[in-house]
Coordinates of C-alpha atoms and ligand atoms in Angstrom, one line a residue:
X12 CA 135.7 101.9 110.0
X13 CA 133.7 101.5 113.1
X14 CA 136.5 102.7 114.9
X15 CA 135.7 106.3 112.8
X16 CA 132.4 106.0 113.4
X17 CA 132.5 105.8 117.3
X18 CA 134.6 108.5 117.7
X19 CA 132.5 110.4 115.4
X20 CA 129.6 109.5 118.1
X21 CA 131.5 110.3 120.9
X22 CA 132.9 114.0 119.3
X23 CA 129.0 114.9 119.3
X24 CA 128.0 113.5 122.7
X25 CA 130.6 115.3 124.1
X26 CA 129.8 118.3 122.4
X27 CA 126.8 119.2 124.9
X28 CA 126.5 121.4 127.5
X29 CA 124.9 120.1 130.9
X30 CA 122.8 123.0 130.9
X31 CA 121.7 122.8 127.3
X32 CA 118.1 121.2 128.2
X33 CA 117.4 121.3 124.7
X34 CA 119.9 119.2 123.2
X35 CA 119.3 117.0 126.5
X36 CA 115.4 116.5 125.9
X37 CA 116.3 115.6 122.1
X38 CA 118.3 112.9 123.5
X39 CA 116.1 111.6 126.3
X40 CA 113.2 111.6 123.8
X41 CA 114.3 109.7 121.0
X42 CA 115.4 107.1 123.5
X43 CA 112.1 107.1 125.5
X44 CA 110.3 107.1 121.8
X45 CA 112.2 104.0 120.9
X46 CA 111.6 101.7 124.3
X47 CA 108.3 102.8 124.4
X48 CA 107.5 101.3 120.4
X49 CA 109.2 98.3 121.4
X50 CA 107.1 97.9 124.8
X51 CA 104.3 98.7 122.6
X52 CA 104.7 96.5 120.0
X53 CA 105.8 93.0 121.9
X54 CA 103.0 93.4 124.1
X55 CA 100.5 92.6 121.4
X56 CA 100.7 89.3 121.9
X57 CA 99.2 89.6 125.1
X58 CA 96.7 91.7 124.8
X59 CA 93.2 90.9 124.5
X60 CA 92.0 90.8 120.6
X61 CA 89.4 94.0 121.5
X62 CA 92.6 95.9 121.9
X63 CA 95.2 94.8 119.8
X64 CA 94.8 97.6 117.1
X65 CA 95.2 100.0 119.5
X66 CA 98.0 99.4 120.7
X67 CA 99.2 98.8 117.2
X68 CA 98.5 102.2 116.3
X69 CA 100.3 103.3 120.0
X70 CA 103.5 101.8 119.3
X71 CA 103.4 102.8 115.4
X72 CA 102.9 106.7 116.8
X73 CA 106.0 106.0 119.1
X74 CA 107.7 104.5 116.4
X75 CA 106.9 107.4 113.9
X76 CA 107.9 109.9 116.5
X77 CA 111.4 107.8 117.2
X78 CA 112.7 108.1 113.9
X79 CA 111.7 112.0 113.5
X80 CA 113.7 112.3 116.6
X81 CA 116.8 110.5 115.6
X82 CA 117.2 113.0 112.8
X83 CA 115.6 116.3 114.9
X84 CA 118.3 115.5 117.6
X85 CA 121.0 115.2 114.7
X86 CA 119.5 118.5 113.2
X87 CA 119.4 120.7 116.4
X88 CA 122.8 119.7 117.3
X89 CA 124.4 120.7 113.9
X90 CA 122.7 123.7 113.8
X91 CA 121.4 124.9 117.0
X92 CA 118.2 126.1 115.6
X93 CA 114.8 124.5 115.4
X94 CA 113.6 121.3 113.1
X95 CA 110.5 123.1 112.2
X96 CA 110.2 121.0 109.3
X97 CA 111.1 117.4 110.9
X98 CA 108.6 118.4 114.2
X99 CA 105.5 118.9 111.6
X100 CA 106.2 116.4 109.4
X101 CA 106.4 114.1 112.5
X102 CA 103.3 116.0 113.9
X103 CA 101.3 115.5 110.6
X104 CA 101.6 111.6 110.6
X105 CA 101.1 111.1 114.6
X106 CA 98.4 113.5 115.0
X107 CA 95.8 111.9 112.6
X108 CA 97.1 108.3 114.3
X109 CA 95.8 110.0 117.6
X110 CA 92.9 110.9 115.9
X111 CA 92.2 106.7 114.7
X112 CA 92.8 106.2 118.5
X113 CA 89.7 107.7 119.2
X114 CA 88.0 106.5 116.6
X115 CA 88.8 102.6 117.3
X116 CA 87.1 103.4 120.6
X117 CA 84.4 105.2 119.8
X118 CA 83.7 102.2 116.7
X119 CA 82.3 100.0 119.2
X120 CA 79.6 102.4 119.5
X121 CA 78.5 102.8 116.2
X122 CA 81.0 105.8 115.2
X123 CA 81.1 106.3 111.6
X124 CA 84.1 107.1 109.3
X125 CA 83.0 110.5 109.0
X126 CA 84.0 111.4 112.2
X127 CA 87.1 109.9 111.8
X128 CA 87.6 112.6 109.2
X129 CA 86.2 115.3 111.1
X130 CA 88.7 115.0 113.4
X131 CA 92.1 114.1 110.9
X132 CA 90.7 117.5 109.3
X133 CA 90.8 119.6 112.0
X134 CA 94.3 118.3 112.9
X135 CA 95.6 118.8 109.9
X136 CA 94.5 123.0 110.5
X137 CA 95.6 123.1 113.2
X138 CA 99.3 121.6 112.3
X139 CA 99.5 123.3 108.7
X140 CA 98.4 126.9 110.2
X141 CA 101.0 126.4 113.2
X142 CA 103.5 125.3 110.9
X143 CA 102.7 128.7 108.7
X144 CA 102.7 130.7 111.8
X145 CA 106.7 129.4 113.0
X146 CA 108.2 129.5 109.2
X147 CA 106.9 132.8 108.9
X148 CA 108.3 134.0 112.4
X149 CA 111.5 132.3 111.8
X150 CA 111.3 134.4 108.5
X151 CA 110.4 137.9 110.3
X152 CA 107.1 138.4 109.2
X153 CA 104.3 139.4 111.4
X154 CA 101.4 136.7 110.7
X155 CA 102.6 133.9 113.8
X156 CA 99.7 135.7 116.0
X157 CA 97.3 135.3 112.8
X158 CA 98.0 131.8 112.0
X159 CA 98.3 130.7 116.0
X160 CA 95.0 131.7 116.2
X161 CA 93.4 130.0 113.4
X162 CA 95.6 126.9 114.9
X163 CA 94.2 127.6 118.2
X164 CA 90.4 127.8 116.6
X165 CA 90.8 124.1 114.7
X166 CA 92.3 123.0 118.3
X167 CA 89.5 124.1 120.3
X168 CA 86.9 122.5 118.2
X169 CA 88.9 119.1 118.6
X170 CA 88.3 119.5 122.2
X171 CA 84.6 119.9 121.7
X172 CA 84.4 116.9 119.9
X173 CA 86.3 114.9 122.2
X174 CA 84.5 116.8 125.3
X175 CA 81.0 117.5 124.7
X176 CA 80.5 116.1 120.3
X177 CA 79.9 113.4 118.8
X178 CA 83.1 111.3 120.6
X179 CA 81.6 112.2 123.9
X180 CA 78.1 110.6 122.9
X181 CA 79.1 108.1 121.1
X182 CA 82.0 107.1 123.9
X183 CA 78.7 107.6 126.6
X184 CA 76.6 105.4 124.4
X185 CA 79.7 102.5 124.6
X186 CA 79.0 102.1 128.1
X187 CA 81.1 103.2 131.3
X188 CA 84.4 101.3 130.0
X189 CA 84.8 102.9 126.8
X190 CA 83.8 106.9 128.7
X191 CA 85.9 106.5 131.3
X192 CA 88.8 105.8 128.2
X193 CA 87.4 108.5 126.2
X194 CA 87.6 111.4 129.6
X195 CA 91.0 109.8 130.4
X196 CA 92.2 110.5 126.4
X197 CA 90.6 113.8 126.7
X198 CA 92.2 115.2 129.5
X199 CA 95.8 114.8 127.7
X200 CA 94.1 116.7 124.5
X201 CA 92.7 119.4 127.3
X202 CA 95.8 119.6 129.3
X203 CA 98.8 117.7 127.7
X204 CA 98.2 119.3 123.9
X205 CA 98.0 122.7 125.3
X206 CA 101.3 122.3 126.6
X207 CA 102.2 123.0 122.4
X208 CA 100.9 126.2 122.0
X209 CA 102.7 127.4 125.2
X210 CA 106.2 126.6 123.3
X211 CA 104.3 128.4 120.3
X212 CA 104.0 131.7 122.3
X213 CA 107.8 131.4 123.7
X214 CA 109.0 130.3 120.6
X215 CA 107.5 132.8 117.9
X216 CA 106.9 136.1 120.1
X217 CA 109.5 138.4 118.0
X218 CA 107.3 141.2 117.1
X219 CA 104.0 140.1 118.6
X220 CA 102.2 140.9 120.9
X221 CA 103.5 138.0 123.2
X222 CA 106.8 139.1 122.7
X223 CA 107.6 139.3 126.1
X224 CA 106.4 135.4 126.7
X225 CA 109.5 134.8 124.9
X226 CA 111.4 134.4 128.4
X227 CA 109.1 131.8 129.0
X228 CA 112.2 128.8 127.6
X229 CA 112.9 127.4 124.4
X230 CA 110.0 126.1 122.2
X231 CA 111.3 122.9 121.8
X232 CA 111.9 122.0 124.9
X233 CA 108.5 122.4 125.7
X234 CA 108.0 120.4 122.2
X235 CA 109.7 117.5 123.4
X236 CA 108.4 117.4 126.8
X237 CA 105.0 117.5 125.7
X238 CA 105.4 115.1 123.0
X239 CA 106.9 112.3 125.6
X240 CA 103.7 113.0 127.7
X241 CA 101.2 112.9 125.0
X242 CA 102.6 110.1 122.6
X243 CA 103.9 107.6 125.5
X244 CA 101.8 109.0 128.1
X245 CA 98.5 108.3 125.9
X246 CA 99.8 105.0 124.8
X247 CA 100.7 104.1 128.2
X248 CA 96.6 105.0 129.3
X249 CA 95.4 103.1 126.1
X250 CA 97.8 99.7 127.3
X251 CA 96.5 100.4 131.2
X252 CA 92.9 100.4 129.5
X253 CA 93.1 97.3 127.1
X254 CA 94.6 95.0 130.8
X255 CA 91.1 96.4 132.8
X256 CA 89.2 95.8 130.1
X257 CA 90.3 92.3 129.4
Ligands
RET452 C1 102.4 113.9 119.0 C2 102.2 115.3 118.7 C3 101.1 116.0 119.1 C4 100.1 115.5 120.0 C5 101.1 117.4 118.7 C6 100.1 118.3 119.0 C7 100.2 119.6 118.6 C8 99.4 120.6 118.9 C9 98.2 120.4 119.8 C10 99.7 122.0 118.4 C11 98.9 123.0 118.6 C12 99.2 124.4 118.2 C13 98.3 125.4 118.6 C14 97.0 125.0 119.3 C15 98.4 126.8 118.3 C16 99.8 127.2 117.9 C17 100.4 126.3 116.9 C18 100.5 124.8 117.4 C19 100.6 124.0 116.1 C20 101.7 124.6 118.2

């Protein structure tokens, strides 16, 4: 039995091409995904009780995101096409847990709930409208320019809220611990989430416009690049942040 199984393993390892980056980052991000939960999550103990919840909430986005790519990776090599429905899915649970990051910052300075949902709802029109836009590319049509840009709107008006609304005041109000953590987070929503529409562009140009962006790479390599550096990367900035602040 676990003989069959091993060399089922190892017929599918061996399967991929060295130059197949996609397959490759699949790989080398559920891994990553997985240590970084378990970093996450036994270093709770030691962390000061200000902080705990966050990094909770880091290693259960890691977490979320390790399990989506145990199957993605399983999915993409089967079929060598794109686990559009796996990446949102994963996308509309760690998104919103972003989301609660900045909130649990922003608490200590009075934040209300509301803004909690201000933010969950623009994330969710942003990843529902994307998710529109790539189904209907993979499906011919000619809306992925449409819905990319409602996508794009709903994103931009996170960034305001992170950069110049109400998380920017309140996160100033905090005091110069909990601004510097809210500029550090919103940098990797400026500069590390924009790395998703890029893949958008490559990924769903047939027909559009941005056809020609399509030589720009495959869309999920820039998926999975860019979720390491936002889901670990963040998590990594929100650990660094609860050891100075403690
Ligand atoms: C862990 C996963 C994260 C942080 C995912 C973030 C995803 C985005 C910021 C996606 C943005 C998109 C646009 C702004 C326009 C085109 C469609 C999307 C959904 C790729």
């Amino acid at each position: 039995m676990s003989a069959l199984l091993d060399i089922t393993l190892l017929a599918d390892v061996s399967k991929i091409d060295p130059t197949d980056y996609t397959s490759f980052t699949f790989f080398i991000g559920c891994m990553a995904m997985m240590a970084a939960s378990v970093f996450f999550f036994f270093e709770i103990s030691n962390t000061d009780k200000a902080w705990k919840t966050s990094l909770l909430v880091s290693g259960l986005i890691t977490f979320i995101a390790a399990v989506h790519y145990y199957y993605m990776r399983d999915y993409y090599m089967a079929n060598h096409e794109s686990p559009t429905f796996f990446r949102y899915v994963d996308w509309l649970l760690t998104v919103p847990l972003m989301c609660v990051e900045f909130y649990l910052i922003t608490k200590k300075a009075g934040a209300k709930i509301d803004l909690l949902w201000k933010l969950i709802f623009a994330s969710v029109v942003m990843l529902v409208t994307g998710y529109l836009g790539e189904v209907g590319a993979a499906a011919d049509n000619t809306n992925a320019t449409l819905w990319g840009t409602v996508s794009a709107i709903a994103y931009f008006y996170i960034v305001y809220l992170i950069w110049a609304g109400d998380v920017k005041k309140l996160a100033t109000a905090a005091g110069p611990a909990v601004a510097k953590a809210n500029s550090v987070l919103g940098w990797f929503v400026l500069v590390g989430w924009a790395i998703y529409p890029l893949g958008y562009l490559a990924g769903t140009g047939a027909g559009q416009w941005y056809e020609s962006l399509s030589a720009l790479g495959n869309i999920d390599v820039y998926y999975n690049i860019a979720d390491a550096i936002n889901k670990i990367g963040f998590g990594l900035v929100i650990y660094s942040l609860s050891r100075s602040n403690s």
